[in-house]
GROMACS .gro file of C-alpha atoms in nm:
model
  207
    1UNK     CA    1   0.783  -1.554   1.454
    2UNK     CA    2   0.718  -1.823   1.195
    3UNK     CA    3   0.782  -1.788   0.823
    4UNK     CA    4   0.403  -1.766   0.781
    5UNK     CA    5   0.413  -1.466   1.013
    6UNK     CA    6   0.674  -1.308   0.790
    7UNK     CA    7   0.450  -1.359   0.486
    8UNK     CA    8   0.165  -1.185   0.666
    9UNK     CA    9   0.395  -0.900   0.769
   10UNK     CA   10   0.518  -0.857   0.411
   11UNK     CA   11   0.162  -0.827   0.285
   12UNK     CA   12   0.072  -0.569   0.548
   13UNK     CA   13   0.383  -0.355   0.533
   14UNK     CA   14   0.409  -0.171   0.201
   15UNK     CA   15   0.754  -0.053   0.312
   16UNK     CA   16   0.908  -0.367   0.159
   17UNK     CA   17   0.722  -0.390  -0.171
   18UNK     CA   18   1.006  -0.227  -0.364
   19UNK     CA   19   1.258  -0.490  -0.247
   20UNK     CA   20   1.319  -0.769  -0.496
   21UNK     CA   21   1.358  -1.062  -0.539
   22UNK     CA   22   1.127  -1.227  -0.286
   23UNK     CA   23   1.416  -1.397  -0.105
   24UNK     CA   24   1.591  -1.064  -0.049
   25UNK     CA   25   1.267  -0.914   0.083
   26UNK     CA   26   1.217  -1.209   0.319
   27UNK     CA   27   1.571  -1.167   0.451
   28UNK     CA   28   1.517  -0.797   0.524
   29UNK     CA   29   1.188  -0.862   0.702
   30UNK     CA   30   1.344  -1.141   0.907
   31UNK     CA   31   1.641  -0.919   0.994
   32UNK     CA   32   1.411  -0.635   1.101
   33UNK     CA   33   1.225  -0.867   1.338
   34UNK     CA   34   1.544  -1.022   1.473
   35UNK     CA   35   1.713  -0.685   1.531
   36UNK     CA   36   1.402  -0.545   1.699
   37UNK     CA   37   1.371  -0.850   1.922
   38UNK     CA   38   1.734  -0.915   2.022
   39UNK     CA   39   1.921  -0.604   1.915
   40UNK     CA   40   2.163  -0.579   1.626
   41UNK     CA   41   2.475  -0.693   1.807
   42UNK     CA   42   2.309  -0.997   1.968
   43UNK     CA   43   2.161  -1.118   1.638
   44UNK     CA   44   2.355  -1.355   1.412
   45UNK     CA   45   2.308  -1.419   1.042
   46UNK     CA   46   2.207  -1.771   1.142
   47UNK     CA   47   1.922  -1.622   1.351
   48UNK     CA   48   1.807  -1.420   1.050
   49UNK     CA   49   1.825  -1.714   0.811
   50UNK     CA   50   1.631  -1.937   1.050
   51UNK     CA   51   1.358  -1.676   1.086
   52UNK     CA   52   1.339  -1.640   0.708
   53UNK     CA   53   1.321  -2.017   0.663
   54UNK     CA   54   1.645  -2.029   0.463
   55UNK     CA   55   1.997  -2.160   0.505
   56UNK     CA   56   2.264  -1.931   0.659
   57UNK     CA   57   2.451  -1.933   0.327
   58UNK     CA   58   2.143  -1.783   0.156
   59UNK     CA   59   2.196  -1.455   0.340
   60UNK     CA   60   2.517  -1.388   0.149
   61UNK     CA   61   2.355  -1.443  -0.188
   62UNK     CA   62   2.172  -1.112  -0.143
   63UNK     CA   63   2.366  -0.922   0.125
   64UNK     CA   64   2.739  -0.903   0.191
   65UNK     CA   65   2.703  -0.879   0.567
   66UNK     CA   66   2.472  -0.835   0.863
   67UNK     CA   67   2.558  -0.464   0.858
   68UNK     CA   68   2.442  -0.436   0.497
   69UNK     CA   69   2.107  -0.584   0.601
   70UNK     CA   70   2.081  -0.317   0.869
   71UNK     CA   71   2.171  -0.047   0.617
   72UNK     CA   72   1.900  -0.155   0.373
   73UNK     CA   73   1.642  -0.165   0.652
   74UNK     CA   74   1.749   0.182   0.767
   75UNK     CA   75   1.754   0.328   0.416
   76UNK     CA   76   1.415   0.190   0.314
   77UNK     CA   77   1.258   0.294   0.645
   78UNK     CA   78   1.389   0.649   0.623
   79UNK     CA   79   1.292   0.680   0.256
   80UNK     CA   80   0.940   0.567   0.345
   81UNK     CA   81   0.917   0.827   0.622
   82UNK     CA   82   1.044   1.101   0.391
   83UNK     CA   83   0.795   1.005   0.120
   84UNK     CA   84   0.518   1.012   0.379
   85UNK     CA   85   0.603   1.367   0.486
   86UNK     CA   86   0.670   1.487   0.132
   87UNK     CA   87   0.318   1.380   0.037
   88UNK     CA   88   0.157   1.618   0.287
   89UNK     CA   89   0.022   1.905   0.076
   90UNK     CA   90  -0.273   2.140   0.059
   91UNK     CA   91  -0.474   2.297   0.337
   92UNK     CA   92  -0.360   2.564   0.579
   93UNK     CA   93  -0.043   2.539   0.794
   94UNK     CA   94  -0.233   2.395   1.092
   95UNK     CA   95  -0.390   2.125   0.880
   96UNK     CA   96  -0.061   2.036   0.712
   97UNK     CA   97   0.123   2.000   1.043
   98UNK     CA   98  -0.165   1.802   1.190
   99UNK     CA   99  -0.156   1.562   0.896
  100UNK     CA  100   0.224   1.537   0.903
  101UNK     CA  101   0.242   1.452   1.274
  102UNK     CA  102  -0.051   1.210   1.253
  103UNK     CA  103   0.109   1.028   0.961
  104UNK     CA  104   0.460   1.020   1.110
  105UNK     CA  105   0.354   0.907   1.458
  106UNK     CA  106   0.101   0.663   1.314
  107UNK     CA  107   0.365   0.501   1.094
  108UNK     CA  108   0.596   0.454   1.392
  109UNK     CA  109   0.311   0.272   1.568
  110UNK     CA  110   0.178   0.063   1.280
  111UNK     CA  111   0.524  -0.045   1.166
  112UNK     CA  112   0.688  -0.029   1.508
  113UNK     CA  113   0.911  -0.334   1.446
  114UNK     CA  114   1.077  -0.175   1.145
  115UNK     CA  115   1.075   0.171   1.301
  116UNK     CA  116   1.245   0.046   1.618
  117UNK     CA  117   1.538  -0.082   1.415
  118UNK     CA  118   1.546   0.223   1.189
  119UNK     CA  119   1.558   0.466   1.479
  120UNK     CA  120   1.757   0.287   1.748
  121UNK     CA  121   2.029   0.085   1.571
  122UNK     CA  122   2.194   0.368   1.377
  123UNK     CA  123   2.521   0.346   1.569
  124UNK     CA  124   2.589   0.000   1.424
  125UNK     CA  125   2.607   0.132   1.066
  126UNK     CA  126   2.942   0.177   0.894
  127UNK     CA  127   3.055   0.542   0.857
  128UNK     CA  128   2.967   0.542   0.486
  129UNK     CA  129   2.622   0.396   0.539
  130UNK     CA  130   2.561   0.616   0.842
  131UNK     CA  131   2.635   0.925   0.633
  132UNK     CA  132   2.380   0.820   0.370
  133UNK     CA  133   2.110   0.760   0.629
  134UNK     CA  134   2.201   1.083   0.810
  135UNK     CA  135   2.129   1.275   0.489
  136UNK     CA  136   1.781   1.121   0.474
  137UNK     CA  137   1.729   1.218   0.838
  138UNK     CA  138   1.828   1.577   0.756
  139UNK     CA  139   1.568   1.582   0.480
  140UNK     CA  140   1.301   1.446   0.716
  141UNK     CA  141   1.397   1.715   0.968
  142UNK     CA  142   1.373   1.977   0.694
  143UNK     CA  143   1.026   1.867   0.586
  144UNK     CA  144   0.887   1.877   0.939
  145UNK     CA  145   1.057   2.212   1.006
  146UNK     CA  146   0.899   2.355   0.692
  147UNK     CA  147   0.551   2.273   0.825
  148UNK     CA  148   0.632   2.450   1.151
  149UNK     CA  149   0.790   2.748   0.973
  150UNK     CA  150   0.482   2.789   0.753
  151UNK     CA  151   0.272   2.819   1.067
  152UNK     CA  152   0.512   3.072   1.219
  153UNK     CA  153   0.501   3.282   0.902
  154UNK     CA  154   0.119   3.268   0.905
  155UNK     CA  155   0.110   3.377   1.269
  156UNK     CA  156  -0.067   3.063   1.392
  157UNK     CA  157   0.234   2.914   1.577
  158UNK     CA  158   0.437   3.089   1.846
  159UNK     CA  159   0.778   2.920   1.828
  160UNK     CA  160   1.093   3.111   1.930
  161UNK     CA  161   1.318   2.818   1.828
  162UNK     CA  162   1.189   2.637   1.514
  163UNK     CA  163   1.486   2.400   1.505
  164UNK     CA  164   1.438   2.299   1.867
  165UNK     CA  165   1.062   2.263   1.816
  166UNK     CA  166   1.123   2.037   1.517
  167UNK     CA  167   1.352   1.816   1.722
  168UNK     CA  168   1.088   1.793   1.995
  169UNK     CA  169   0.812   1.700   1.750
  170UNK     CA  170   1.018   1.437   1.570
  171UNK     CA  171   1.141   1.289   1.898
  172UNK     CA  172   0.784   1.263   2.027
  173UNK     CA  173   0.674   1.072   1.718
  174UNK     CA  174   0.981   0.849   1.693
  175UNK     CA  175   0.951   0.736   2.054
  176UNK     CA  176   0.621   0.565   1.970
  177UNK     CA  177   0.821   0.282   1.812
  178UNK     CA  178   0.996   0.216   2.143
  179UNK     CA  179   0.684   0.147   2.350
  180UNK     CA  180   0.400   0.064   2.112
  181UNK     CA  181   0.252  -0.286   2.125
  182UNK     CA  182  -0.036  -0.410   1.910
  183UNK     CA  183  -0.359  -0.471   2.095
  184UNK     CA  184  -0.313  -0.172   2.327
  185UNK     CA  185  -0.572   0.088   2.419
  186UNK     CA  186  -0.514   0.297   2.104
  187UNK     CA  187  -0.478   0.207   1.737
  188UNK     CA  188  -0.198   0.361   1.529
  189UNK     CA  189  -0.449   0.606   1.378
  190UNK     CA  190  -0.568   0.708   1.725
  191UNK     CA  191  -0.209   0.759   1.841
  192UNK     CA  192  -0.141   0.972   1.534
  193UNK     CA  193  -0.446   1.187   1.605
  194UNK     CA  194  -0.353   1.222   1.973
  195UNK     CA  195   0.004   1.326   1.898
  196UNK     CA  196  -0.108   1.571   1.630
  197UNK     CA  197  -0.339   1.738   1.881
  198UNK     CA  198  -0.063   1.753   2.145
  199UNK     CA  199   0.183   1.909   1.900
  200UNK     CA  200  -0.064   2.176   1.790
  201UNK     CA  201  -0.138   2.260   2.154
  202UNK     CA  202   0.237   2.292   2.212
  203UNK     CA  203   0.300   2.527   1.920
  204UNK     CA  204  -0.004   2.752   1.920
  205UNK     CA  205   0.014   3.092   2.094
  206UNK     CA  206  -0.101   3.106   2.455
  207UNK     CA  207  -0.431   3.296   2.473
   0.00000   0.00000   0.00000
């Protein structure tokens, strides 16, 4: 990907708008693409700097290490997902869960490069950073479980194991980042709608 491509990605992906200054944002975006393409362990800081159009020394002006880059990507990605789910309000339990799954799955498709790193490179984080990200993941789990629990309480979902159902729903959505490629048969919005329909079929009582 060229540096022009990174500029286009930055404009499209609101995930990074809170990151300043511009050079730090460019480094994070370049790192996300490099990690998604080659994997964290196979990527060097030189690879990241080259993709960002900067010198290798420029990386250390904003980030102490490659692992810190990964941590910032993971933290921002998880915070974005949590904000997305926390914004789902109003309507009945079925509508709220439909909207939550559509938004969560759709985000993992639209921003699959970032999401792939966020979801599949966790093991490379330091224990301290992993603990911080794990807390965000617990909050995401809690938000999705609350949507399912609301439906159980209202009698519209038949779920003997809410915790297990939550894991299944989140796993279904997260896996989109692994396989999604732009230009496929379905847009991110269409994938979100499809997954929301599948989840509701899975949780509703058998008639």
